[in-house]
mmCIF file of C-alpha atoms in Angstrom:
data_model
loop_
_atom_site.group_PDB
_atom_site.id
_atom_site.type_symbol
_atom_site.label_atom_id
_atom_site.label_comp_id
_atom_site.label_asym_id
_atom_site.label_seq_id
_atom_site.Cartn_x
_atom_site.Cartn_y
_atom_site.Cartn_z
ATOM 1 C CA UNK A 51 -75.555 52.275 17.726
ATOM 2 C CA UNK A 52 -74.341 55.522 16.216
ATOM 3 C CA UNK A 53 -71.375 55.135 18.612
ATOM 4 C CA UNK A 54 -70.561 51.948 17.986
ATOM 5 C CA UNK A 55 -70.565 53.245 14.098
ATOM 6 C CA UNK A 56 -68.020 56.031 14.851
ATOM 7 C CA UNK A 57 -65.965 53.584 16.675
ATOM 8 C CA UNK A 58 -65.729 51.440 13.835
ATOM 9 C CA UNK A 59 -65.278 54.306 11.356
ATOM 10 C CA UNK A 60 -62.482 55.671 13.872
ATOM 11 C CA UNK A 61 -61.082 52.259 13.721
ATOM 12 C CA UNK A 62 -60.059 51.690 9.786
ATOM 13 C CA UNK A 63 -57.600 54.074 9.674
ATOM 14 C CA UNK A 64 -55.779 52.651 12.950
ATOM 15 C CA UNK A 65 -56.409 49.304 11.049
ATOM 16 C CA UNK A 66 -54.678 50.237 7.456
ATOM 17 C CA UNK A 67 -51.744 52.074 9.984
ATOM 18 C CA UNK A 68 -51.617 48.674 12.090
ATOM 19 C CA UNK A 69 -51.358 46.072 8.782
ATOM 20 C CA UNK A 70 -49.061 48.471 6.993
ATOM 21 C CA UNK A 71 -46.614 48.778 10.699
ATOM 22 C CA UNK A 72 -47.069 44.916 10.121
ATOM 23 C CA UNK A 73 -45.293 45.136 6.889
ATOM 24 C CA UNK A 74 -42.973 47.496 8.112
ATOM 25 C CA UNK A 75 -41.980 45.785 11.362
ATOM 26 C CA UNK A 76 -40.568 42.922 9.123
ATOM 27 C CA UNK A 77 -37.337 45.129 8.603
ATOM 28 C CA UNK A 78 -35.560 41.680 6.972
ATOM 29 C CA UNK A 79 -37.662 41.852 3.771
ATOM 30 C CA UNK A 80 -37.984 45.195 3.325
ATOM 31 C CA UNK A 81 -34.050 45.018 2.933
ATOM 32 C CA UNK A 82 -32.875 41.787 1.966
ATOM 33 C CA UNK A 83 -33.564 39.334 -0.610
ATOM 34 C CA UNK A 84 -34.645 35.877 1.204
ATOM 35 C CA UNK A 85 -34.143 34.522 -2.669
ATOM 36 C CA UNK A 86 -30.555 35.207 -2.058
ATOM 37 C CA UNK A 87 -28.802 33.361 0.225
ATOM 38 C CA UNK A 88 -25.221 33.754 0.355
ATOM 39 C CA UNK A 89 -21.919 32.413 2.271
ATOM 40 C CA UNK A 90 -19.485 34.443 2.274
ATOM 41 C CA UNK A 91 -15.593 33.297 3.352
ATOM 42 C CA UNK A 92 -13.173 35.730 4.579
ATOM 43 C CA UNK A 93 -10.987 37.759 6.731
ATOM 44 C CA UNK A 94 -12.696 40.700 9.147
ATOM 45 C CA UNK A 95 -11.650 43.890 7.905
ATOM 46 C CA UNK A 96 -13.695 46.349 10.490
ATOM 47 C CA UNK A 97 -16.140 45.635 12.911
ATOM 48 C CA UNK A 98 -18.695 48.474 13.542
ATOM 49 C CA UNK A 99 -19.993 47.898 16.888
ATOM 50 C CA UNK A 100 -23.343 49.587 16.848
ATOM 51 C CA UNK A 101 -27.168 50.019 17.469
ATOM 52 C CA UNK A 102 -29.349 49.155 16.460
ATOM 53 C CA UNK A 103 -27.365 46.867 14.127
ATOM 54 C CA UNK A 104 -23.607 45.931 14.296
ATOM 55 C CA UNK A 105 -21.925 45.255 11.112
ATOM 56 C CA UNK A 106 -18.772 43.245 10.438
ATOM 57 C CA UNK A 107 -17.098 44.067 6.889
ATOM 58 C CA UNK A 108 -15.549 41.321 5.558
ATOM 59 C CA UNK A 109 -12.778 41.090 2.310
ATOM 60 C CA UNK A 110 -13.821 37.736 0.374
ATOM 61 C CA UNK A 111 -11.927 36.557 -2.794
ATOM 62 C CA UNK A 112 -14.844 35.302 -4.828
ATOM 63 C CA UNK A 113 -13.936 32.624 -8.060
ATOM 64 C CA UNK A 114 -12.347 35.256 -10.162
ATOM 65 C CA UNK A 115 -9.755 35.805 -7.682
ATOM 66 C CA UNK A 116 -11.315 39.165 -7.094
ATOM 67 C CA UNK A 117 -11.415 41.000 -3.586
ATOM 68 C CA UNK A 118 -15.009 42.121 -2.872
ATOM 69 C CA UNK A 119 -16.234 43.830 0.181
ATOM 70 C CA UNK A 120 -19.382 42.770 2.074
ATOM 71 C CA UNK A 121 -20.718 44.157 5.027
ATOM 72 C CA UNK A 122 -22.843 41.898 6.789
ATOM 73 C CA UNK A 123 -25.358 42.945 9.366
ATOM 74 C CA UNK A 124 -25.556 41.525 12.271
ATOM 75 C CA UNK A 125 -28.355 41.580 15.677
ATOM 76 C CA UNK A 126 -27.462 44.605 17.958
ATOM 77 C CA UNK A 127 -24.327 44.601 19.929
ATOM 78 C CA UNK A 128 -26.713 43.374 23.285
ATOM 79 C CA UNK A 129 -27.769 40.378 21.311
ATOM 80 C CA UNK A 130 -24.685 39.541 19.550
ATOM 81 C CA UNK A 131 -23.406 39.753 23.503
ATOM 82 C CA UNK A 132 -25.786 37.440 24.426
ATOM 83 C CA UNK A 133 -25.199 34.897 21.282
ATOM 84 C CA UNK A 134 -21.742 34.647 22.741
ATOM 85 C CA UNK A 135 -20.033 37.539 19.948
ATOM 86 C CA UNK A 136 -18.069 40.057 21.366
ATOM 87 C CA UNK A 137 -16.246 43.110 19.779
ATOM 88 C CA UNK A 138 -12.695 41.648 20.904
ATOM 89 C CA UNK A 139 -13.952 38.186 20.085
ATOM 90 C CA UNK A 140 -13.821 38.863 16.023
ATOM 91 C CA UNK A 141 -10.096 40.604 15.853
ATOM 92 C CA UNK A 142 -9.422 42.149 12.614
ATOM 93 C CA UNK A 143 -7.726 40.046 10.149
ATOM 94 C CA UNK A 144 -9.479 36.960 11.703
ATOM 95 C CA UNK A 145 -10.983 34.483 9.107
ATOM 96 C CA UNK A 146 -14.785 33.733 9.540
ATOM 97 C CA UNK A 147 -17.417 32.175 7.563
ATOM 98 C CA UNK A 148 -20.812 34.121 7.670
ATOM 99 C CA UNK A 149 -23.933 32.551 5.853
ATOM 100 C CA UNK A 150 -26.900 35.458 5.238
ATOM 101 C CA UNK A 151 -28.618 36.910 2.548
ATOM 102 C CA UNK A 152 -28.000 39.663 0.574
ATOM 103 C CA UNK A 153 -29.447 42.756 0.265
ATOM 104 C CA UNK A 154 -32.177 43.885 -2.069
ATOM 105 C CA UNK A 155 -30.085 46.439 -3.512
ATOM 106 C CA UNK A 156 -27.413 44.261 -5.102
ATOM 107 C CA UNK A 157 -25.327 47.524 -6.453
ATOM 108 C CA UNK A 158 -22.932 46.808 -4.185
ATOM 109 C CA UNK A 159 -21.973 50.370 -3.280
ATOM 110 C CA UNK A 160 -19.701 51.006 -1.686
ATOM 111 C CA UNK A 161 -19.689 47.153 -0.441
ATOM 112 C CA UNK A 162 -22.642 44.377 -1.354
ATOM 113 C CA UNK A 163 -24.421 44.154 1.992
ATOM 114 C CA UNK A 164 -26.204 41.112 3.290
ATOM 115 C CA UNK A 165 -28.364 39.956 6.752
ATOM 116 C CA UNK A 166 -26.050 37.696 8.569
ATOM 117 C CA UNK A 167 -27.840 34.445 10.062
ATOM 118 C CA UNK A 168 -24.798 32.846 11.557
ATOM 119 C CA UNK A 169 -21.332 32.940 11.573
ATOM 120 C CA UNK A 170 -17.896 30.113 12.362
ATOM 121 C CA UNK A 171 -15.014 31.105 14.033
ATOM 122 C CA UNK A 172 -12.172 29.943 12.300
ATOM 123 C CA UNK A 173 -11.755 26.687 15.004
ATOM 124 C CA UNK A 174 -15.551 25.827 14.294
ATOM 125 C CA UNK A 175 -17.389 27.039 16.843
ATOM 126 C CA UNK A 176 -20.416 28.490 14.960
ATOM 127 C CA UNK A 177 -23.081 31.140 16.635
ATOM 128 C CA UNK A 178 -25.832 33.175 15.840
ATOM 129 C CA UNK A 179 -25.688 36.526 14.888
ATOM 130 C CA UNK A 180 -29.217 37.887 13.881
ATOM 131 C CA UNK A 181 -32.227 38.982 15.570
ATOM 132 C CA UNK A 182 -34.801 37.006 16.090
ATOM 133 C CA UNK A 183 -38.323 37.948 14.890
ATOM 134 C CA UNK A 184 -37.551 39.809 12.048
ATOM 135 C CA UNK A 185 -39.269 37.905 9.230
ATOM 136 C CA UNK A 186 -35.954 36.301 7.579
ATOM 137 C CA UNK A 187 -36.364 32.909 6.608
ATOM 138 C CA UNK A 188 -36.553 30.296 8.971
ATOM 139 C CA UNK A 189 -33.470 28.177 7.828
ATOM 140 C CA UNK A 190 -32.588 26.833 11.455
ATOM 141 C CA UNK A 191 -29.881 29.401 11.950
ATOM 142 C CA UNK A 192 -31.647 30.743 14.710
ATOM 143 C CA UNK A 193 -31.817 28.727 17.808
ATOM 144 C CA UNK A 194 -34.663 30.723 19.192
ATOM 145 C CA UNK A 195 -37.036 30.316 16.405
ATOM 146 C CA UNK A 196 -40.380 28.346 16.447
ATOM 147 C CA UNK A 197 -40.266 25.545 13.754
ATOM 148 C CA UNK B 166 -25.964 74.524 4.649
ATOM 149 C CA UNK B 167 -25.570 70.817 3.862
ATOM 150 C CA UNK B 168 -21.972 71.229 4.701
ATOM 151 C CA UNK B 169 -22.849 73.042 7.795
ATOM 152 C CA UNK B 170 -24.636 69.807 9.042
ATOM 153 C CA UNK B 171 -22.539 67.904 7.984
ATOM 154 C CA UNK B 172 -19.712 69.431 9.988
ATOM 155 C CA UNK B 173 -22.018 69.756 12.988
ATOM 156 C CA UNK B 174 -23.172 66.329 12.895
ATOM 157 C CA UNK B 175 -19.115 64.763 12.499
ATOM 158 C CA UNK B 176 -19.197 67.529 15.191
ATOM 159 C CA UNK B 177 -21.028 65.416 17.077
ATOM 160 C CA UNK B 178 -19.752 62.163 16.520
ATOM 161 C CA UNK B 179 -16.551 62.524 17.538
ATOM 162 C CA UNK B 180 -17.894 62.819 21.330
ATOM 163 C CA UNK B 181 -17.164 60.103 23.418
ATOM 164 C CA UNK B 182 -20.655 60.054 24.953
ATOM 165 C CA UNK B 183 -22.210 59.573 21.435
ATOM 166 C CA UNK B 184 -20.399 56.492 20.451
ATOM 167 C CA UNK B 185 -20.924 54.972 23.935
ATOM 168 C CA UNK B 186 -24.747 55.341 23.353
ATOM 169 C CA UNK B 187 -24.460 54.540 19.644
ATOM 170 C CA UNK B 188 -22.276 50.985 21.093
ATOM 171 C CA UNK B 189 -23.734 50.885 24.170
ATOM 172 C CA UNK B 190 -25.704 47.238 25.009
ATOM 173 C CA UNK B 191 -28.171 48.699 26.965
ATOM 174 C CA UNK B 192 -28.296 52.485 26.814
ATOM 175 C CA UNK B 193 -29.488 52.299 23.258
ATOM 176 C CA UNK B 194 -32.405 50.552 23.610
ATOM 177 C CA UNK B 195 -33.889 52.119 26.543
ATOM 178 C CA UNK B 196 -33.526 55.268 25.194
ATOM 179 C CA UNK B 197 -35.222 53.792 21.787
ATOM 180 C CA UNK B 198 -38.106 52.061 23.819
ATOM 181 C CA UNK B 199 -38.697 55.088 26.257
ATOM 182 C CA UNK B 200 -39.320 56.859 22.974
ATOM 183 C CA UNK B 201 -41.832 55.080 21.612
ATOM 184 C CA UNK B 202 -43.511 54.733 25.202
ATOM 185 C CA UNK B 203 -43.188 58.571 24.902
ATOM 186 C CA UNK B 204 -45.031 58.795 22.158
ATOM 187 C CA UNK B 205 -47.904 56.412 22.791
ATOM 188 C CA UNK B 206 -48.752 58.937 25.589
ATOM 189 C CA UNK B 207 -48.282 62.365 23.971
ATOM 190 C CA UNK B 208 -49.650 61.532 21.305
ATOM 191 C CA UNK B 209 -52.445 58.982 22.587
ATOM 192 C CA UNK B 210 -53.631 62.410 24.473
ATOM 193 C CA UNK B 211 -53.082 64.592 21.815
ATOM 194 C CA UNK B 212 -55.100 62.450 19.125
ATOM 195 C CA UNK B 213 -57.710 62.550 21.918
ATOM 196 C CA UNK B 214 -57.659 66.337 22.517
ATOM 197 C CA UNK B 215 -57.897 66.700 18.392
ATOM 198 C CA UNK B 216 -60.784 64.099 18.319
ATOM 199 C CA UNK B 217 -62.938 65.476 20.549
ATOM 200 C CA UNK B 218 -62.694 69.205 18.452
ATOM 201 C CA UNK B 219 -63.546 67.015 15.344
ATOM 202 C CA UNK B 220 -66.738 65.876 17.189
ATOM 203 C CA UNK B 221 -65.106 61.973 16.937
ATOM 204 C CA UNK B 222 -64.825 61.477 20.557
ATOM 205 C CA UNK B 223 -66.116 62.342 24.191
ATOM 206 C CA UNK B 224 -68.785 64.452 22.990
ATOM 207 C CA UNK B 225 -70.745 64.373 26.003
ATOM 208 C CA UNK B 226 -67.728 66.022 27.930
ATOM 209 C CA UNK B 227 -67.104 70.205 27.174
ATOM 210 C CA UNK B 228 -64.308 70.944 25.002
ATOM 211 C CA UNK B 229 -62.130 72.896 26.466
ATOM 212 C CA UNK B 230 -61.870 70.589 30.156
ATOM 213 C CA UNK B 231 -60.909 67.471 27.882
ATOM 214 C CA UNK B 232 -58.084 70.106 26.528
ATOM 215 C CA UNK B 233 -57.149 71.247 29.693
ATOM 216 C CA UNK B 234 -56.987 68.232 31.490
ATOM 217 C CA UNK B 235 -54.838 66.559 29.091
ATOM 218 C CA UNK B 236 -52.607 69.456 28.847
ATOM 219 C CA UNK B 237 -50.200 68.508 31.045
ATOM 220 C CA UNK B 238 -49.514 64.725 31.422
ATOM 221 C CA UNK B 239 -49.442 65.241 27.204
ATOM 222 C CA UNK B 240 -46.517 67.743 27.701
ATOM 223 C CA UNK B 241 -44.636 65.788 29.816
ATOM 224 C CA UNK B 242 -44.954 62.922 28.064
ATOM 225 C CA UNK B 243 -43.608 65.268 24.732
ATOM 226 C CA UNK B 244 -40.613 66.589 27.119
ATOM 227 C CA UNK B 245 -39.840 62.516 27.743
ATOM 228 C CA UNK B 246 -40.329 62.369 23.776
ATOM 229 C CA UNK B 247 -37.950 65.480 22.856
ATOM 230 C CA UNK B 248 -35.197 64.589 25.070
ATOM 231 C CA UNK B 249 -34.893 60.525 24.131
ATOM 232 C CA UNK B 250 -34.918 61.845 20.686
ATOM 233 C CA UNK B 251 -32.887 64.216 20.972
ATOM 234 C CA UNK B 252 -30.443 61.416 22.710
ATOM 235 C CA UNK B 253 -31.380 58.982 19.521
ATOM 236 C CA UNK B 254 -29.891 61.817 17.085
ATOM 237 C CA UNK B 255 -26.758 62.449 19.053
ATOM 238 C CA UNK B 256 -25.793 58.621 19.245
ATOM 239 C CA UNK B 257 -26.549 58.407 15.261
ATOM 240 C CA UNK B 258 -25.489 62.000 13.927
ATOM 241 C CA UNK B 259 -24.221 61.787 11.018
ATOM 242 C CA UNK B 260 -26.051 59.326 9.241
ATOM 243 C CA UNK B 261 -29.725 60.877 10.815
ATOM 244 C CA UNK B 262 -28.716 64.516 9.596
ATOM 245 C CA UNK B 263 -28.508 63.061 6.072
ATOM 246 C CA UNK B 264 -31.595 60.838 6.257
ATOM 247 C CA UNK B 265 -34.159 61.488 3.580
ATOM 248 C CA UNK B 266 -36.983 60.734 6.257
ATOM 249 C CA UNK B 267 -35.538 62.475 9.324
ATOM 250 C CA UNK B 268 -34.976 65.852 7.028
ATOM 251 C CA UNK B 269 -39.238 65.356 6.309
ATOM 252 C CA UNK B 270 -39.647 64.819 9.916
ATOM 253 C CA UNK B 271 -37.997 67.752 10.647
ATOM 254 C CA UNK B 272 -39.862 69.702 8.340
ATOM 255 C CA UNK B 273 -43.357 68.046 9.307
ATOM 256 C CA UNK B 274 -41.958 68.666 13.160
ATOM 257 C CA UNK B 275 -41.649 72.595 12.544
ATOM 258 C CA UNK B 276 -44.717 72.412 11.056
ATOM 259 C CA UNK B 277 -46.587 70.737 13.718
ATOM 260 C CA UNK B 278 -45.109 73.406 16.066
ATOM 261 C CA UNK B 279 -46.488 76.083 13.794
ATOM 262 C CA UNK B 280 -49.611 74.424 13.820
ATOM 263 C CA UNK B 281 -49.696 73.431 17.730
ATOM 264 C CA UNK B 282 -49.135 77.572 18.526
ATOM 265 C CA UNK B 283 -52.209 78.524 16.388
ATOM 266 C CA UNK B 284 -54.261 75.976 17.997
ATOM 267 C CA UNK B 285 -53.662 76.975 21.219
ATOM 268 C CA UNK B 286 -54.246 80.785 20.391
ATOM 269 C CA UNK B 287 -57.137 80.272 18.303
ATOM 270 C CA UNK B 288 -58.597 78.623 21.202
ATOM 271 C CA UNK B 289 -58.165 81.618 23.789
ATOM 272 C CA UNK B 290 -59.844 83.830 21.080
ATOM 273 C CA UNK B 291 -62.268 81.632 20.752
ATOM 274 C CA UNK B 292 -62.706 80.722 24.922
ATOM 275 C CA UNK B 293 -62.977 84.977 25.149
ATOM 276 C CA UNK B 294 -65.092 85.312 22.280
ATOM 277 C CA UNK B 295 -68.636 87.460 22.931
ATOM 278 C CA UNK B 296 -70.173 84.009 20.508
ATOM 279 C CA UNK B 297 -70.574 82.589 23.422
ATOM 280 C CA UNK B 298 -69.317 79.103 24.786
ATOM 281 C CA UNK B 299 -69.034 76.520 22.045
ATOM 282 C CA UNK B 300 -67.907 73.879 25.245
ATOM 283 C CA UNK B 301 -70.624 71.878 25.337
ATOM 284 C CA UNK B 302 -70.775 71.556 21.189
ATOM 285 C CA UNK B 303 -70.302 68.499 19.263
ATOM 286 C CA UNK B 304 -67.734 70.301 17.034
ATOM 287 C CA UNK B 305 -65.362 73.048 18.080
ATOM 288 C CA UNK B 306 -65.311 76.565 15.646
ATOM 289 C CA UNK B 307 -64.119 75.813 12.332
ATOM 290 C CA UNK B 308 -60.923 77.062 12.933
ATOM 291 C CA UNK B 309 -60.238 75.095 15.538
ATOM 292 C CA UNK B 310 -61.430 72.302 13.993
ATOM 293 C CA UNK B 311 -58.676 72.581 11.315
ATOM 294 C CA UNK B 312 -55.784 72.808 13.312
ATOM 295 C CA UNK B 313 -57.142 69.745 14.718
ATOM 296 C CA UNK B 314 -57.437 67.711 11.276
ATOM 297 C CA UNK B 315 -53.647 69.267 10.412
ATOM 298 C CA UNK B 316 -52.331 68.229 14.054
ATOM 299 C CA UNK B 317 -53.743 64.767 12.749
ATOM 300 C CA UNK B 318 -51.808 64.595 10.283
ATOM 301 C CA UNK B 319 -48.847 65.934 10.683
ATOM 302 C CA UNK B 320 -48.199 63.935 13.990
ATOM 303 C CA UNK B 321 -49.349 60.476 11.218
ATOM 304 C CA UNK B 322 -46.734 61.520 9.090
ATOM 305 C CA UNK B 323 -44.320 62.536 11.625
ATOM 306 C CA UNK B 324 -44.712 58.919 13.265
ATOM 307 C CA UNK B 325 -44.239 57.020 9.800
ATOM 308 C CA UNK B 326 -40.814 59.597 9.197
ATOM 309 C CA UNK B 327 -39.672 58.135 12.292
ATOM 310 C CA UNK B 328 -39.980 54.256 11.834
ATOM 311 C CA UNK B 329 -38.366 54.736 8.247
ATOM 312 C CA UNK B 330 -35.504 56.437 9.024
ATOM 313 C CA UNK B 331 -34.239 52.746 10.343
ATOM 314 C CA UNK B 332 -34.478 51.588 6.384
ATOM 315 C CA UNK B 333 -31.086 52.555 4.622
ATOM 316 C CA UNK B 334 -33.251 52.894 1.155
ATOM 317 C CA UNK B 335 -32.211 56.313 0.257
ATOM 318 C CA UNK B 336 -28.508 56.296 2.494
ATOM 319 C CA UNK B 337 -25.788 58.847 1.681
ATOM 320 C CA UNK B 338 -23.679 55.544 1.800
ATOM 321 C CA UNK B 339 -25.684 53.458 -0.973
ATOM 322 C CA UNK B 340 -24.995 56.771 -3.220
ATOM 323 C CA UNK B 341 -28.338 57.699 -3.798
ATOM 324 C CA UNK B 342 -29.238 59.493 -7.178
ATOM 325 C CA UNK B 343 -28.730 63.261 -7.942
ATOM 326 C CA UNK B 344 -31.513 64.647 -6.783
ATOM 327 C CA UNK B 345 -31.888 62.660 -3.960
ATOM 328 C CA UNK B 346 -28.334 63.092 -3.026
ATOM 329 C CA UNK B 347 -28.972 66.894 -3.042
ATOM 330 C CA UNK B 348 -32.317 66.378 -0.482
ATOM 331 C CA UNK B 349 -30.628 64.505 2.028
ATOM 332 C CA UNK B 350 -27.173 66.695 1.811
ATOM 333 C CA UNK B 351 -24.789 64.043 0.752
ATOM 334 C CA UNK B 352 -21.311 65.689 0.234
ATOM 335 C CA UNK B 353 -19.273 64.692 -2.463
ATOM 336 C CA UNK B 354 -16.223 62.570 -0.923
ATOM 337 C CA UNK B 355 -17.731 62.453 2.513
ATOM 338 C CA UNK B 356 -15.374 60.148 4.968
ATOM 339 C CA UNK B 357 -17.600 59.772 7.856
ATOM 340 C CA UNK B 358 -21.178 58.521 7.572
#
């Protein structure tokens, strides 16, 4: 009895740890805002092709006219692979169409920054480019999720 | 000294080897993984080893042979730790080096070290001691006891540093505020990040 006790005394801590890893795990909302969807048109202007998150940086002309730089981030470069992305695949200047969210922090500094969900070639073709499991919505962009 | 990093960690990134781990498809996450693994078992024994001087678990067994025993798979399992993270830092210099949470780990890290060498002399004294042996005890000497609580908590801390350096929150990029900027060493004008 006292043991089992201690065990379960010994146990809340690992518990709080656990829930708050939980929290933690879901990297999407600690980030981005799932209240902000955006689409964003334009032409690649640097791909960085890295773990544990590749990010393509895009130059869209929003209604003003304006240029504004996003950079969008994508699965890692082993999951983009598998989606059917590939480094040479996006060449710079290339126009794409990437529908996300944005981030949290909407200061835009040095570029606005958003979770990419999926993104369309120029002649259509149109493939995921997140990671699954990591709490974003579920807005069928992700063939993998459960519905 | 924030320049000084700075320089070592662009340093750093211009190696080839870096950016093929930092790009790499599988590389990268093995390394990541084999990390965490690490630490599940270093620190699965330590917490075990720290525990048992508390009086919190395997009272029934003498102090010092749950210490001993554990000794060695824990420090291998710490060498696996040091060298994937090690590996982790050189793919990722530059932005790590200026991380708000890696600089705490670092600190917390040190610390644990400090802590980890006390411990471990503390415990001779204490094995040679005239007192007698406190082996078969539910708690270990005070002092011991201590350095077991602090190894507790540095290695919590130390664990949560880790899984939030991944969260750009406090970035050199995002151009944090003053006195943040001046924690995590941002330079003014910095090209690489």
């Amino acid at each position: 009895m006292r043991m089992l006790k201690r065990s379960l005394l010994l146990s809340l801590p690992l518990l709080a740890i656990y829930s708050w890893q939980a929290w933690g795990h879901h990297a999407f909302s600690a980030e981005f805002d799932k209240e902000a969807p955006v689409t964003l048109e334009g032409s690649v202007t640097k791909i960085e092709w890295i773990n544990p998150h590749a990010w393509i940086h895009l130059a869209v002309v929003n209604a003003q006219g304006e240029t504004i730089d996003w950079m969008v981030e994508g699965g890692t470069p082993n999951t983009l692979l598998r989606s059917g992305i590939h480094k040479n695949s996006i060449p710079i200047g290339s126009e794409i169409v990437v529908r996300g969210y944005q981030a949290k922090d909407k200061r835009c500094q040095p570029a606005c920054k958003a979770n990419g969900r999926d993104l369309t070639f120029a002649d259509g073709r149109k493939v995921f480019m997140g990671s699954s499991g990591t709490g974003a919505p579920k807005d069928g962009s992700d063939p993998r999720e459960s519905r | 000294m924030n320049q000084l990093i700075y320089a070592f960690a662009t340093w750093l990134d211009t190696h080839s080897w870096s950016t093929q781990l930092h790009e790499s498809f599988y590389m990268y996450n093995w390394v990541e993984s084999t990390h965490v693994l690490a630490l599940m078992v270093s620190l699965g024994l330590l917490f075990l080893i720290d525990l048992r001087m508390l009086g919190l678990a395997f009272v029934d067994i003498p102090a010092t042979a749950i210490a001993h025993r554990l000794f060695l798979p824990m420090l291998i399992g710490f060498s696996v730790m040091i060298v994937t993270g090690l590996l982790l830092f050189y793919a990722i210099p530059v932005r790590t080096s200026q991380s708000l949470w890696f600089r705490i780990k670092v600190v917390l890290l040190i610390a644990a070290a400090v802590n980890a060498w006390l411990f471990h002399r503390r415990m001779q004294d204490a094995g040679s001691s005239a007192a007698g042996s406190w082996d078969l005890a539910v708690k270990a000497p005070r002092r011991l006891q201590i350095g077991a609580a602090l190894s507790l908590i540095f290695w919590g801390f130390i664990v949560i540093c880790g899984r939030l350096i991944a969260y750009d929150w406090f970035d050199c990029r995002g151009e944090p505020s003053p006195f943040v900027s001046t924690i995590t060493g941002c330079i003014a004008d910095q090209t690489q990040f």
